[in-house]
Short mmCIF file of C-alpha atoms and ligand atoms in Angstrom, two decimals:
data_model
loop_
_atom_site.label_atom_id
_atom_site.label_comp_id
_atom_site.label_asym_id
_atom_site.label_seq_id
_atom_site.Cartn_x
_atom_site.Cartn_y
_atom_site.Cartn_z
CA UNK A 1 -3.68 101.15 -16.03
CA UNK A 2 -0.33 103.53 -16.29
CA UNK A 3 1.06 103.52 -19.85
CA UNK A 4 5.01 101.74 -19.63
CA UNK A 5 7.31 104.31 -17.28
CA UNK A 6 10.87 104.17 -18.51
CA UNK A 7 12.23 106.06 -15.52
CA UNK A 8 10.21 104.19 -12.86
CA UNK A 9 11.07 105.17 -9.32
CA UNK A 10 8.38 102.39 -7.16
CA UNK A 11 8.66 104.56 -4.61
CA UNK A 12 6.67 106.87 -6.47
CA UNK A 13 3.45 104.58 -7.44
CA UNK A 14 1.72 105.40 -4.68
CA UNK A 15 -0.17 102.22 -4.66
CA UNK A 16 2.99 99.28 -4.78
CA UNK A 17 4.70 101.30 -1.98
CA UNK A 18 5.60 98.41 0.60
CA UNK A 19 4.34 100.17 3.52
CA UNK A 20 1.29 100.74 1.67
CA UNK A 21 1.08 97.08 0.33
CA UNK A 22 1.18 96.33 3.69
CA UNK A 23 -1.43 98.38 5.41
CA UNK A 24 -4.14 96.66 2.34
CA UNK A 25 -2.87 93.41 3.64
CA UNK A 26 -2.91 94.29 7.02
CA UNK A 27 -6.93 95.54 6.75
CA UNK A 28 -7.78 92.43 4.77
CA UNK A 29 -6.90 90.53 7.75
CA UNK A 30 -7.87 92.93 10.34
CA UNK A 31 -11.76 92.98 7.83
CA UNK A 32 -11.55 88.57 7.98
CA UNK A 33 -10.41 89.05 12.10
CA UNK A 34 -13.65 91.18 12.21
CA UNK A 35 -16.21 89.06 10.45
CA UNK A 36 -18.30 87.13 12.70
CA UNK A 37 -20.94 85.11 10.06
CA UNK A 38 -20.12 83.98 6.94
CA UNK A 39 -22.09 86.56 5.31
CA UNK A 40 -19.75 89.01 6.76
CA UNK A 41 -16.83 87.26 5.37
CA UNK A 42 -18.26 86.80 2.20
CA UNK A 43 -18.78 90.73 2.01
CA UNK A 44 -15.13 90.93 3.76
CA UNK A 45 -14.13 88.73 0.73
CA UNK A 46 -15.32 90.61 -2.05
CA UNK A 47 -13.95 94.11 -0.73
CA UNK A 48 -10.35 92.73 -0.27
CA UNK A 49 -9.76 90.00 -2.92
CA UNK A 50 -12.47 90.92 -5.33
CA UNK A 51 -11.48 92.35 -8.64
CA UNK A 52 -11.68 95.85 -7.45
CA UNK A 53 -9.83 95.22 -4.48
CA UNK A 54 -6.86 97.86 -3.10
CA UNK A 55 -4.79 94.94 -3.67
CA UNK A 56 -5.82 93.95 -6.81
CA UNK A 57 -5.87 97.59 -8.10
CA UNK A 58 -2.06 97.22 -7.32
CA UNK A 59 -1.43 94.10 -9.08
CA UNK A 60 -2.31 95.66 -12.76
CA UNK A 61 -0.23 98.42 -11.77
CA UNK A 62 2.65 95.90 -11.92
CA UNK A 63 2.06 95.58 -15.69
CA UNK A 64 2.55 99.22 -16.35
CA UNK A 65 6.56 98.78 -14.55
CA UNK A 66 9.84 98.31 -16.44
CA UNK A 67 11.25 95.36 -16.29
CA UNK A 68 13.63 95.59 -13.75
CA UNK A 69 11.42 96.98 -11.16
CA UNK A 70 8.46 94.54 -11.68
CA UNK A 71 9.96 91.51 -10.18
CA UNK A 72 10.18 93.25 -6.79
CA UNK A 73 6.69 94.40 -6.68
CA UNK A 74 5.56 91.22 -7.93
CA UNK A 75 6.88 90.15 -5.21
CA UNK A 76 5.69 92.50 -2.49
CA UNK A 77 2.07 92.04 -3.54
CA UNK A 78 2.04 88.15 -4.42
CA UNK A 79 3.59 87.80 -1.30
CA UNK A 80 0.39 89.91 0.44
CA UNK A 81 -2.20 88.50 -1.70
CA UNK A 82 -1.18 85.32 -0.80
CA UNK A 83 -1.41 85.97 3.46
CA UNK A 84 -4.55 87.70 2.45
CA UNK A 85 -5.72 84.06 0.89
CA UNK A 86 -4.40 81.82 3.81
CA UNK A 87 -5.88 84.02 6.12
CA UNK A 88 -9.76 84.19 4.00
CA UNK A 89 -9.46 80.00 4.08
CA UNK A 90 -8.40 79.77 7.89
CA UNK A 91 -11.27 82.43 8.56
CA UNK A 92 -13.69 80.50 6.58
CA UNK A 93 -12.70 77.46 7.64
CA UNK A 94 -13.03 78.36 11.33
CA UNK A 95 -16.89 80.12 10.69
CA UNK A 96 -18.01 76.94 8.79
CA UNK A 97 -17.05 74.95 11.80
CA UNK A 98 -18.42 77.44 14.19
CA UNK A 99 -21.93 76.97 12.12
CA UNK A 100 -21.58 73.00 12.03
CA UNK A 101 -21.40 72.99 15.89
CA UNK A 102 -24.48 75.57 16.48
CA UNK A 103 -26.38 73.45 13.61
CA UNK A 104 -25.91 69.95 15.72
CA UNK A 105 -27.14 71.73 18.87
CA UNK A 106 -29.89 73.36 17.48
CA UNK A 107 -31.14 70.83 15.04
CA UNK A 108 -30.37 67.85 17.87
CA UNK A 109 -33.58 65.50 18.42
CA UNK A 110 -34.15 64.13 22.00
CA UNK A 111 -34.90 60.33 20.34
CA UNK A 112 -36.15 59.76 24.38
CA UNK A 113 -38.96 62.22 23.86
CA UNK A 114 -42.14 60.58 24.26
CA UNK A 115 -43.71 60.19 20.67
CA UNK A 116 -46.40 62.19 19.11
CA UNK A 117 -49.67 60.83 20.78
CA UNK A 118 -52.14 62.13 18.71
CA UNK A 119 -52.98 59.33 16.51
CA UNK A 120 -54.08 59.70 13.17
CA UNK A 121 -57.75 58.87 12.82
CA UNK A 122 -59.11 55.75 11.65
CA UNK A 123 -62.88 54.92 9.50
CA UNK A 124 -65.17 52.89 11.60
CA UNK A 125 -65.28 49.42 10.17
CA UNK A 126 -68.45 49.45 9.78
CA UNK A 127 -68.10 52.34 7.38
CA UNK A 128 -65.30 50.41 5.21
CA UNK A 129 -67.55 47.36 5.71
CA UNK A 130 -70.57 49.17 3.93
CA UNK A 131 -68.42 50.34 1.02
CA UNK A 132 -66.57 46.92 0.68
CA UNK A 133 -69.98 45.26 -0.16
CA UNK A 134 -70.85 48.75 -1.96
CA UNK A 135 -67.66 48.19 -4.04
CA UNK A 136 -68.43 44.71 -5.31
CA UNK A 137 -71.16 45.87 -7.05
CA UNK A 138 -70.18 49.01 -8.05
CA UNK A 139 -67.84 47.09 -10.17
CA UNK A 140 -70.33 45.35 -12.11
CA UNK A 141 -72.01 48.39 -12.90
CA UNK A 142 -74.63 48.68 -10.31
CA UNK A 143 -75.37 52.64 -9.34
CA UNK A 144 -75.04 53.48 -5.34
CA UNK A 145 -78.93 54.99 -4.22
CA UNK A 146 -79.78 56.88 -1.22
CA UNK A 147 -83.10 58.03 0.52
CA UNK A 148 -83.93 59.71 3.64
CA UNK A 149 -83.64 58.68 7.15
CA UNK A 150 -87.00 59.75 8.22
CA UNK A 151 -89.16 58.76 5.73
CA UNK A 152 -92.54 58.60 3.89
CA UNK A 153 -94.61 55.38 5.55
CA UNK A 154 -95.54 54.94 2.02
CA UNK A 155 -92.11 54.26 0.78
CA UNK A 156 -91.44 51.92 3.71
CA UNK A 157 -94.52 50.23 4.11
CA UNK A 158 -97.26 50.70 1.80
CA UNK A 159 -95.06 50.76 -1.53
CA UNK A 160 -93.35 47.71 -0.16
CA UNK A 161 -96.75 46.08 0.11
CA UNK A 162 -96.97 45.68 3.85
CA UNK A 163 -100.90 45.87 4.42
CA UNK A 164 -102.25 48.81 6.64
CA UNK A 165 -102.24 45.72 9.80
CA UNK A 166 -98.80 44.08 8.97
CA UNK A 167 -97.27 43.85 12.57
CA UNK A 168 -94.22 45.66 11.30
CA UNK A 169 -95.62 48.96 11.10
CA UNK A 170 -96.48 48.35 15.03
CA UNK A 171 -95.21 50.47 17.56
CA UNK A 172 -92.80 47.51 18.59
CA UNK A 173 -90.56 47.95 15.50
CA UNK A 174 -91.19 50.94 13.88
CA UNK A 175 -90.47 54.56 15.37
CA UNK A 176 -93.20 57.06 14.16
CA UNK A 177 -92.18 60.57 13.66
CA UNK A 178 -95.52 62.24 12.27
CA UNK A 179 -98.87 60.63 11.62
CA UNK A 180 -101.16 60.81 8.79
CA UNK A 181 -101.84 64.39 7.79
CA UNK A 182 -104.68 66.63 6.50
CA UNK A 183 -108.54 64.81 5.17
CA UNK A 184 -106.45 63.22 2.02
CA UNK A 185 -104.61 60.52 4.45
CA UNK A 186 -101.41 62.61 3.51
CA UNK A 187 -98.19 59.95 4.37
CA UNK A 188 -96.81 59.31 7.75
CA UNK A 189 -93.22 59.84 8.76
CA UNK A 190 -90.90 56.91 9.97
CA UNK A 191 -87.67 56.40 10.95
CA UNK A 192 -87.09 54.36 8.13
CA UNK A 193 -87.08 50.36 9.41
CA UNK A 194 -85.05 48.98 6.44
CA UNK A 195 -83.41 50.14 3.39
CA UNK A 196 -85.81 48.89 1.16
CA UNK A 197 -87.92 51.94 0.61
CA UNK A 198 -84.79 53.03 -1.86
CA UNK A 199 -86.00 50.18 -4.10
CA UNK A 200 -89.18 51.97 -4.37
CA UNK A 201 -87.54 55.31 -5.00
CA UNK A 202 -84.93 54.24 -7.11
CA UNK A 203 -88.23 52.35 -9.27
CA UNK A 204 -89.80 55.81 -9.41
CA UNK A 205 -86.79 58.26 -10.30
CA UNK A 206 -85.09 55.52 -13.07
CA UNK A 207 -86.99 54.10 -16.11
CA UNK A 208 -85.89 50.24 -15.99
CA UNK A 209 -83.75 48.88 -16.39
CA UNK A 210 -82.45 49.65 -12.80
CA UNK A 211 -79.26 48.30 -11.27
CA UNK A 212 -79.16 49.92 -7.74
CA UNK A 213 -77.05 49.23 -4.18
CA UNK A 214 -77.74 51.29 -1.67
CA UNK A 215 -76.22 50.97 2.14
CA UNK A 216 -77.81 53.19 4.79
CA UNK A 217 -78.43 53.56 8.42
CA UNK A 218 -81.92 52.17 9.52
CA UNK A 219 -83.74 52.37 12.66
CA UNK A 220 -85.87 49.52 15.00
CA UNK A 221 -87.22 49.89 18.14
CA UNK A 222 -84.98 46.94 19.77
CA UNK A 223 -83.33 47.19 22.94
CA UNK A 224 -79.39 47.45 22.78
CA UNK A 225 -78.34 44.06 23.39
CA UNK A 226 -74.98 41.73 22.55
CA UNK A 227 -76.86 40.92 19.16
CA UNK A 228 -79.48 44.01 18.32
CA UNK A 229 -79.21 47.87 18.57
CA UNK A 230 -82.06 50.54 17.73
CA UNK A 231 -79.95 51.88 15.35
CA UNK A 232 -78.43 50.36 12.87
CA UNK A 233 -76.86 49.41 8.71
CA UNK A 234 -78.41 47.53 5.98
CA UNK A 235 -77.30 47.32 2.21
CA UNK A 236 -79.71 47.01 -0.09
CA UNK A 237 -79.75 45.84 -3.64
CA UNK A 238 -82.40 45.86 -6.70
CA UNK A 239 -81.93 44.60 -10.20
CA UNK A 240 -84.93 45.09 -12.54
CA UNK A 241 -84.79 44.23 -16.19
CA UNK A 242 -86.66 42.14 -18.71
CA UNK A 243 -85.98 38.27 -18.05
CA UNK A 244 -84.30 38.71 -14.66
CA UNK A 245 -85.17 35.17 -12.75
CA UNK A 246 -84.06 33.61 -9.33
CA UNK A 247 -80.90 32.13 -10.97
CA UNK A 248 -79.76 35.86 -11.43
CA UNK A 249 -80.18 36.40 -7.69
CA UNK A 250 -78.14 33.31 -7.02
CA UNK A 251 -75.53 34.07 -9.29
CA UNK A 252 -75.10 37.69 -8.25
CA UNK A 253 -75.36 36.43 -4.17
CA UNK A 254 -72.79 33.72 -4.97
CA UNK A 255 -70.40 36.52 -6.87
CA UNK A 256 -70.70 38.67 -3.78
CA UNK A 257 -69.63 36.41 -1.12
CA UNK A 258 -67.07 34.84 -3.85
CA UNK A 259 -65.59 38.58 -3.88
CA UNK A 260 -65.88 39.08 0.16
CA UNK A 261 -64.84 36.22 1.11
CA UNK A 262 -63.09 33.67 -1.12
CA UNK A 263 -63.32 31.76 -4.29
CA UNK A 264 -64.65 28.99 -2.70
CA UNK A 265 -68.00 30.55 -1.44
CA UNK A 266 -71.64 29.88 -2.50
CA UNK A 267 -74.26 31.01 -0.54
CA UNK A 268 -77.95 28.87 -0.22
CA UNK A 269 -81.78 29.71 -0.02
CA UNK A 270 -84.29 28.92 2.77
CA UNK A 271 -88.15 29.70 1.93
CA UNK A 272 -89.49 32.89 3.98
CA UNK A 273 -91.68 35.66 3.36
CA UNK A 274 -91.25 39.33 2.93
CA UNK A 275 -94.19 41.03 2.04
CA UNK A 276 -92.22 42.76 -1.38
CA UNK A 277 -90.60 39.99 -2.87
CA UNK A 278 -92.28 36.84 -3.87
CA UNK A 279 -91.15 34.13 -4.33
CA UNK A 280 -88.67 35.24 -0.66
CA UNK A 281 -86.04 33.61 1.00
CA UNK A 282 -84.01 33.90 3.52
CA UNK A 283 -80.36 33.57 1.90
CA UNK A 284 -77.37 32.32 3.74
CA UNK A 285 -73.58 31.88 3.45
CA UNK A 286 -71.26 28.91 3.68
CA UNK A 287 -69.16 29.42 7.14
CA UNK A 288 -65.82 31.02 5.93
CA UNK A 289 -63.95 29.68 8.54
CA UNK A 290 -65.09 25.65 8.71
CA UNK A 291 -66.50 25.45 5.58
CA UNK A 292 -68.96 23.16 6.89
CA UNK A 293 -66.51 20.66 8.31
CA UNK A 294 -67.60 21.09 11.66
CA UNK A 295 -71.07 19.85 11.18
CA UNK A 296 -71.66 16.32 12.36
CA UNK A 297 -67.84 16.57 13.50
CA UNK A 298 -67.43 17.06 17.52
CA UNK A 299 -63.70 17.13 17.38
CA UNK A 300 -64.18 19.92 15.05
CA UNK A 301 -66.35 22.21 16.32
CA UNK A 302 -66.76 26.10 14.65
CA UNK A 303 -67.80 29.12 17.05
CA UNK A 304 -68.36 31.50 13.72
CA UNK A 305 -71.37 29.36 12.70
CA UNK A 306 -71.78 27.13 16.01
CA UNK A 307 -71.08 24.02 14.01
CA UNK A 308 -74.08 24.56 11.78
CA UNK A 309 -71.71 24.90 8.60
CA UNK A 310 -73.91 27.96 7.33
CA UNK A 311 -74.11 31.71 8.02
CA UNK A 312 -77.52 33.63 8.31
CA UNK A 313 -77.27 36.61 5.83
CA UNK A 314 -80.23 38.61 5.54
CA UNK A 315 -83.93 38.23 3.12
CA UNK A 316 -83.66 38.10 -0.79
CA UNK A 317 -86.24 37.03 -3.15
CA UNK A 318 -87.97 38.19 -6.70
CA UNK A 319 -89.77 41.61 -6.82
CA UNK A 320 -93.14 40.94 -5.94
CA UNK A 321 -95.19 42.45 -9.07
CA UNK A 322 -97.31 44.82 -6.53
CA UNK A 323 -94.18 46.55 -5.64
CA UNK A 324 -93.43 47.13 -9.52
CA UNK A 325 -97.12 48.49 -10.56
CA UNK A 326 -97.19 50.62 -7.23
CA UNK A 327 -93.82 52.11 -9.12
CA UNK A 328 -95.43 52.49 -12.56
CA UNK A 329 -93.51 49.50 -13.94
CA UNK A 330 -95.28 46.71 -16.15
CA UNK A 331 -94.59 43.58 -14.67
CA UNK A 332 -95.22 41.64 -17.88
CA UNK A 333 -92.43 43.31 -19.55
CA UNK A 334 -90.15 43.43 -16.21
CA UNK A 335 -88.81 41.34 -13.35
CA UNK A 336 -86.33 41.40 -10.86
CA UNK A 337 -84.57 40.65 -7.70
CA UNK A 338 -83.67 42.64 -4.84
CA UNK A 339 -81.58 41.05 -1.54
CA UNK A 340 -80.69 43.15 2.10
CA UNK A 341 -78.88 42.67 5.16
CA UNK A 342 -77.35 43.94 8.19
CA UNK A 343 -73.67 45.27 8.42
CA UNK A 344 -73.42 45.05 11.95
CA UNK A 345 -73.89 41.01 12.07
CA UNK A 346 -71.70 40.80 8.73
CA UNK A 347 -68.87 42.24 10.97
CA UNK A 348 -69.36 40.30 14.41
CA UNK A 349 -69.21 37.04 12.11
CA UNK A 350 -66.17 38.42 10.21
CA UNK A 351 -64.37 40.01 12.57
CA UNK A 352 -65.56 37.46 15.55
CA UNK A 353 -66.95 40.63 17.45
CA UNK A 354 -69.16 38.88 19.94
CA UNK A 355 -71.22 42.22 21.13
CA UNK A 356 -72.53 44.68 19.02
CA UNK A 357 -72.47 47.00 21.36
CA UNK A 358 -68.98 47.31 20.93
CA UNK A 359 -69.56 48.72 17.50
CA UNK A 360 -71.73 51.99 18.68
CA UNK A 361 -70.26 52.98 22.16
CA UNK A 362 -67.03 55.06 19.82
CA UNK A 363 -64.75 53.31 22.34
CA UNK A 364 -61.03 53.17 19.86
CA UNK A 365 -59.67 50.45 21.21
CA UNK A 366 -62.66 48.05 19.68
CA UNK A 367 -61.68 50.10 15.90
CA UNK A 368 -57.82 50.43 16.17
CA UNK A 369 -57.35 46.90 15.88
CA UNK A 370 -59.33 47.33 12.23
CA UNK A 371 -56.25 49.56 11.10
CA UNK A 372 -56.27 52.56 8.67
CA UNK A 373 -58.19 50.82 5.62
CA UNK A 374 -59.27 53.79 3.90
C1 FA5 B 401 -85.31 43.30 6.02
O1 FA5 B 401 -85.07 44.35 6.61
C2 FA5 B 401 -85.63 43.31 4.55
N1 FA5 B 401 -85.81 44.66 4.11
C3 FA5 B 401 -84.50 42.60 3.79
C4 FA5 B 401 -84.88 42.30 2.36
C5 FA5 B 401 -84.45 43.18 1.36
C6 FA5 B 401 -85.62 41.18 2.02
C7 FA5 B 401 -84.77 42.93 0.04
C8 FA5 B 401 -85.96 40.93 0.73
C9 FA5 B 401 -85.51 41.78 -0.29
P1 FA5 B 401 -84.93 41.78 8.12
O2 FA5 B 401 -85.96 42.44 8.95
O3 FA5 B 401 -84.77 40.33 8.23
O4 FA5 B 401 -85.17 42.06 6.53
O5 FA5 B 401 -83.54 42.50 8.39
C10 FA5 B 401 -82.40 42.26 7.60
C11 FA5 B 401 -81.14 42.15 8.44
O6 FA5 B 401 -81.01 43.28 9.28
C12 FA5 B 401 -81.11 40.98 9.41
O7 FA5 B 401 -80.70 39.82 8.75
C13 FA5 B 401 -80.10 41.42 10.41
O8 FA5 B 401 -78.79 41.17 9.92
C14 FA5 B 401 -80.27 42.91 10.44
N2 FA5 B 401 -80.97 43.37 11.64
C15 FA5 B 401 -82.29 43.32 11.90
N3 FA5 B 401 -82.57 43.88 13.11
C16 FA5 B 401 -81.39 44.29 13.61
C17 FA5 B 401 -80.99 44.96 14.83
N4 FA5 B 401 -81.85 45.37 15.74
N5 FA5 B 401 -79.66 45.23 15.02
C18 FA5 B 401 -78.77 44.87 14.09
N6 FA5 B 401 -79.07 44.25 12.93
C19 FA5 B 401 -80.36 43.96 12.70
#
């Protein structure tokens, strides 16, 4: 800045002549005219109101003036800086609306579109079905097993004690993948026919006691009908530990279909026979929807259990003792229980699904009404 200049002529600082006053005003608005983004004008902005500005430059020179002579070139360049200003705002003004209207016409959404029709994929039910039970006794500290699909005809026969002639091993039920091997009678292969060879597993991999569930595909040689397919779920479950009676499988039966279905469930036993549990039984489960009240009761009647008040589950019963010394376990010292059935007739009764067929032919309008459980 120019030290104090007694004998101040203003027409001799160069910078607060008016013509030259004018000419920094007059680019300021020519640079704001000019700027066509707001970027621009924010660069346009900096170079002609900024603090190294021409007019700013000849504002402090205004300090350096006598008295007499700074009141008119106060004057002269508050009076530019202040066009300069209106003329920034108007320009600014005018860009920011300019982006508002290119913003609602490029950002616009056509609300008539037709909507995004790739749905977002669903679990089959059967799959959340499985895990449901799974769940239940996951929670009580039971440990999810798992064997092979094609498996040993030891594990799913002869462990299991089914004798060498038990008519399930026939080629009615049971599909054979490989046949006895080499002079030592080496194992057959099966498609495994139930999930009950994990008991047997589970036996020989755990020392007792054992607390297993284990859901898995299966395989049968049935026909695909309304109420059968060749392919298909069971869940399995073993419990072996020292003083484990019937009243245990009961209880732990009753909790399940308590937790599946409602507090007010309890299941029942029907004598059967299953070559690897003895005493066996064929367990089923109060009718969720009548609750028996349709039995006897015409005006009533129930399609979920055709009026019969109870539900066929699956086979249960106590681990027959051959099972646990083909397994290396001493069945003096150790009992236990083991129950299976199928997921595919758990869901037609739950769901009312009156062909099963529905469940394998991967058509989505039988799973989308089953929603996204996860
Ligand atoms: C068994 O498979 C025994 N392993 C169950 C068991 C486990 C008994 C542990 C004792 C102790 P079963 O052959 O009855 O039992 O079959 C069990 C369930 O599988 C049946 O109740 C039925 O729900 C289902 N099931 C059987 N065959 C088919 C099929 N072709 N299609 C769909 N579900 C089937």
């Amino acid at each position: 800045m120019s030290a104090p200049n007694k004998s101040y002529d203003p027409v001799e600082v160069e910078a607060l002549k008016p013509e030259e006053i004018e000419r920094m005003r007059d680019e300021a608005l020519a640079a704001f005219a000019a700027a066509d983004s707001l970027d621009a004008l924010h660069e346009a902005k900096v170079a002609h109101t900024g603090p190294t500005s021409p007019l700013a430059l000849a504002n402090r020179e205004i300090g350096a003036l006598p008295p007499h002579a700074k009141a008119d070139a106060g004057k002269r360049v508050g009076m530019a800086r202040g066009a300069v200003n209106k003329a920034l705002a108007a320009r600014q003004a005018e860009l920011e609306a300019e982006r508002d209207a290119r913003v609602l016409v490029e950002e616009a959404v056509d609300v008539t579109l037709p909507y995004d029709r790739v749905p977002a994929g669903a679990r089959h039910p059967l799959t959340t079905m499985m895990e449901r039970v799974a769940d239940v006794f996951v929670a009580m500290g039971y440990e999810i097993a798992e064997g092979p699909e094609a498996e040993a005809e030891w594990f799913n026969f002869d462990a299991l004690n089914f004798t060498p002639d038990h008519p399930a091993r026939q080629m009615q039920d049971t599909f054979f993948v490989r046949g006895p091997q080499g002079d030592h009678g080496e194992s057959g292969v099966v498609l495994r026919t139930h999930t009950s060879p994990v008991q047997a597993r589970s036996l020989l991999e755990r020392k007792p006691p054992v607390y297993v569930v284990c859901p898995g595909r299966v395989y049968r040689t049935d026909e695909l009908d309304a109420t059968h397919t060749p392919v298909f779920h069971q869940i399995e479950l073993l419990a072996v530990d020292e003083g484990l009676t019937m009243a245990d499988l009961k209880g732990t039966l009753d909790h399940m279909v308590q937790s599946l279905f409602g507090a007010d469930m309890k299941t029942r036993l029907r004598p059967n026979y299953f070559p690897f549990t003895e005493p066996s039984a064929e367990m089923d489960m109060l009718c969720y929807v009548c609750k028996g009240a349709s039995v006897g009761n015409p005006d009533r009647p129930c399609r979920t259990c055709s009026s019969e008040g109870w539900i066929e589950l699956g086979g249960c019963g106590m681990v027959n003792p051959r099972v646990l010394i083909a397994c290396g376990v001493d069945p003096e010292k150790y009992s236990g229980f083991a129950f299976g059935f199928g997921i595919e007739r758990m869901l037609m009764f739950r769901h009312n699904v009156e062909d099963m067929r529905d469940m394998v032919e991967g058509d989505v309008r039988f799973t989308r009404p089953f929603g996204m459980e996860i």
